[in-house]
Amino acid sequence: MLYYKMKKNFIFCGISLFLLLYVQPILAQEIKQEPEPPQMPEPSPQPDPIKSPKSEPIPAPFPEETESEKIKLLTEENSKLKENSNLEIQITELNNLIKNLHEIIMEQIKVIMNLVSKLKMVMFDKYSQITNF
């Protein structure tokens, strides 16, 4: 029985050794293989071109009006623009007035502050005279 076990172990070790020596080069060959180049992709169909939207014609500014009505509307718009320019002139004049008033107020504040400081000095002098007696 010992002989049978020894023979069995010997055969098993021999087969294992054979497989290790034989399988190792096979695995090494599989690992060393170079990758295949990628396959050429199949040509895809070209997409349909995007169609540009159809542009609508620009409507006339005064549709279906006579020449006299067009002139009348244009003169009204012109008078409105003139009024706006007059308003702009008035706005600039008012801004200048505000600026002048601001300068006047600042000067008045300076004068008042000067008067307050003088009053403070006078009060301090009188207080010091009272305490000296």
CSV table of C-alpha atoms in Angstrom, one decimal:
chain,number,residue,atom,x,y,z
A,1,MET,CA,0.0,0.0,0.0
A,2,LEU,CA,2.9,2.3,0.7
A,3,TYR,CA,4.2,1.6,-2.7
A,4,TYR,CA,0.9,2.5,-4.2
A,5,LYS,CA,0.7,5.8,-2.3
A,6,MET,CA,4.3,6.6,-3.3
A,7,LYS,CA,3.6,5.8,-6.9
A,8,LYS,CA,0.4,7.9,-6.8
A,9,ASN,CA,2.4,10.8,-5.2
A,10,PHE,CA,5.2,10.4,-7.8
A,11,ILE,CA,2.7,10.4,-10.7
A,12,PHE,CA,0.9,13.4,-9.2
A,13,CYS,CA,4.1,15.4,-8.7
A,14,GLY,CA,5.3,14.4,-12.2
A,15,ILE,CA,2.1,15.6,-13.8
A,16,SER,CA,2.1,18.8,-11.7
A,17,LEU,CA,5.7,19.4,-12.6
A,18,PHE,CA,5.0,18.7,-16.3
A,19,LEU,CA,2.0,21.0,-16.3
A,20,LEU,CA,3.9,23.8,-14.6
A,21,LEU,CA,6.7,23.6,-17.0
A,22,TYR,CA,4.4,23.2,-20.0
A,23,VAL,CA,1.7,25.7,-19.0
A,24,GLN,CA,4.1,28.5,-18.0
A,25,PRO,CA,5.4,29.1,-21.6
A,26,ILE,CA,1.9,28.9,-22.9
A,27,LEU,CA,0.8,31.6,-20.4
A,28,ALA,CA,3.9,33.6,-21.2
A,29,GLN,CA,3.1,33.5,-24.9
A,30,GLU,CA,-0.4,34.7,-24.3
A,31,ILE,CA,0.8,37.6,-22.2
A,32,LYS,CA,3.5,38.6,-24.6
A,33,GLN,CA,1.1,38.8,-27.5
A,34,GLU,CA,0.8,42.3,-29.0
A,35,PRO,CA,-2.6,43.8,-29.1
A,36,GLU,CA,-4.4,43.9,-32.5
A,37,PRO,CA,-4.9,47.3,-34.0
A,38,PRO,CA,-8.5,48.5,-33.7
A,39,GLN,CA,-10.8,47.6,-36.5
A,40,MET,CA,-11.8,50.3,-38.9
A,41,PRO,CA,-15.2,51.7,-37.9
A,42,GLU,CA,-17.9,51.3,-40.4
A,43,PRO,CA,-18.8,54.5,-42.1
A,44,SER,CA,-21.9,56.0,-40.5
A,45,PRO,CA,-24.5,57.8,-42.7
A,46,GLN,CA,-24.0,61.5,-42.8
A,47,PRO,CA,-26.7,63.5,-40.9
A,48,ASP,CA,-29.2,65.5,-42.8
A,49,PRO,CA,-28.1,69.1,-43.1
A,50,ILE,CA,-29.9,71.6,-40.9
A,51,LYS,CA,-32.2,73.7,-42.8
A,52,SER,CA,-32.1,77.4,-42.1
A,53,PRO,CA,-35.4,78.9,-41.1
A,54,LYS,CA,-37.2,80.9,-43.7
A,55,SER,CA,-37.0,84.6,-43.0
A,56,GLU,CA,-40.2,86.6,-43.2
A,57,PRO,CA,-40.1,89.9,-45.0
A,58,ILE,CA,-39.8,93.0,-42.8
A,59,PRO,CA,-43.1,94.8,-42.6
A,60,ALA,CA,-43.3,98.4,-43.7
A,61,PRO,CA,-43.2,101.0,-40.8
A,62,PHE,CA,-46.5,102.5,-41.8
A,63,PRO,CA,-48.4,99.8,-43.7
A,64,GLU,CA,-51.2,100.8,-46.0
A,65,GLU,CA,-51.1,104.5,-45.4
A,66,THR,CA,-51.0,107.3,-47.8
A,67,GLU,CA,-48.1,109.7,-48.1
A,68,SER,CA,-49.9,112.5,-46.3
A,69,GLU,CA,-50.6,110.1,-43.3
A,70,LYS,CA,-46.9,109.0,-43.3
A,71,ILE,CA,-45.8,112.6,-43.3
A,72,LYS,CA,-48.2,113.5,-40.5
A,73,LEU,CA,-46.9,110.6,-38.3
A,74,LEU,CA,-43.3,111.5,-39.0
A,75,THR,CA,-43.9,115.2,-38.0
A,76,GLU,CA,-45.6,114.0,-34.7
A,77,GLU,CA,-42.6,111.9,-33.9
A,78,ASN,CA,-40.3,114.7,-34.7
A,79,SER,CA,-42.1,117.1,-32.4
A,80,LYS,CA,-41.9,114.5,-29.6
A,81,LEU,CA,-38.2,114.2,-30.1
A,82,LYS,CA,-37.9,118.0,-29.9
A,83,GLU,CA,-39.9,118.0,-26.6
A,84,ASN,CA,-37.4,115.4,-25.3
A,85,SER,CA,-34.5,117.5,-26.2
A,86,ASN,CA,-36.1,120.5,-24.4
A,87,LEU,CA,-36.6,118.2,-21.4
A,88,GLU,CA,-32.9,117.3,-21.5
A,89,ILE,CA,-31.9,120.9,-21.5
A,90,GLN,CA,-34.2,121.6,-18.4
A,91,ILE,CA,-32.7,118.5,-16.7
A,92,THR,CA,-29.1,119.8,-17.1
A,93,GLU,CA,-30.2,123.3,-15.8
A,94,LEU,CA,-31.7,121.7,-12.8
A,95,ASN,CA,-28.6,119.6,-12.2
A,96,ASN,CA,-26.5,122.7,-12.3
A,97,LEU,CA,-28.8,124.4,-9.8
A,98,ILE,CA,-28.6,121.4,-7.4
A,99,LYS,CA,-24.8,121.5,-7.6
A,100,ASN,CA,-24.8,125.3,-6.8
A,101,LEU,CA,-27.2,124.8,-3.9
A,102,HIS,CA,-25.0,121.9,-2.6
A,103,GLU,CA,-22.0,124.2,-2.6
A,104,ILE,CA,-23.9,127.0,-0.8
A,105,ILE,CA,-25.1,124.5,1.9
A,106,MET,CA,-21.6,123.2,2.4
A,107,GLU,CA,-20.3,126.8,2.9
A,108,GLN,CA,-23.1,127.5,5.4
A,109,ILE,CA,-22.2,124.3,7.3
A,110,LYS,CA,-18.5,125.5,7.5
A,111,VAL,CA,-19.6,128.9,8.8
A,112,ILE,CA,-21.9,127.3,11.4
A,113,MET,CA,-19.1,124.9,12.5
A,114,ASN,CA,-16.7,127.9,12.9
A,115,LEU,CA,-19.3,129.8,15.0
A,116,VAL,CA,-19.9,126.7,17.2
A,117,SER,CA,-16.1,126.3,17.8
A,118,LYS,CA,-15.9,130.1,18.7
A,119,LEU,CA,-18.9,129.7,21.1
A,120,LYS,CA,-17.3,126.7,22.6
A,121,MET,CA,-14.0,128.7,23.2
A,122,VAL,CA,-16.0,131.6,24.8
A,123,MET,CA,-17.9,129.3,27.0
A,124,PHE,CA,-14.8,127.5,28.1
A,125,ASP,CA,-13.1,130.9,28.9
A,126,LYS,CA,-16.1,132.0,30.9
A,127,TYR,CA,-16.2,128.7,32.8
A,128,SER,CA,-12.5,128.9,33.5
A,129,GLN,CA,-12.9,132.5,34.9
A,130,ILE,CA,-15.8,131.4,37.1
A,131,THR,CA,-13.8,128.5,38.5
A,132,ASN,CA,-10.8,130.8,39.2
A,133,PHE,CA,-12.7,133.0,41.6
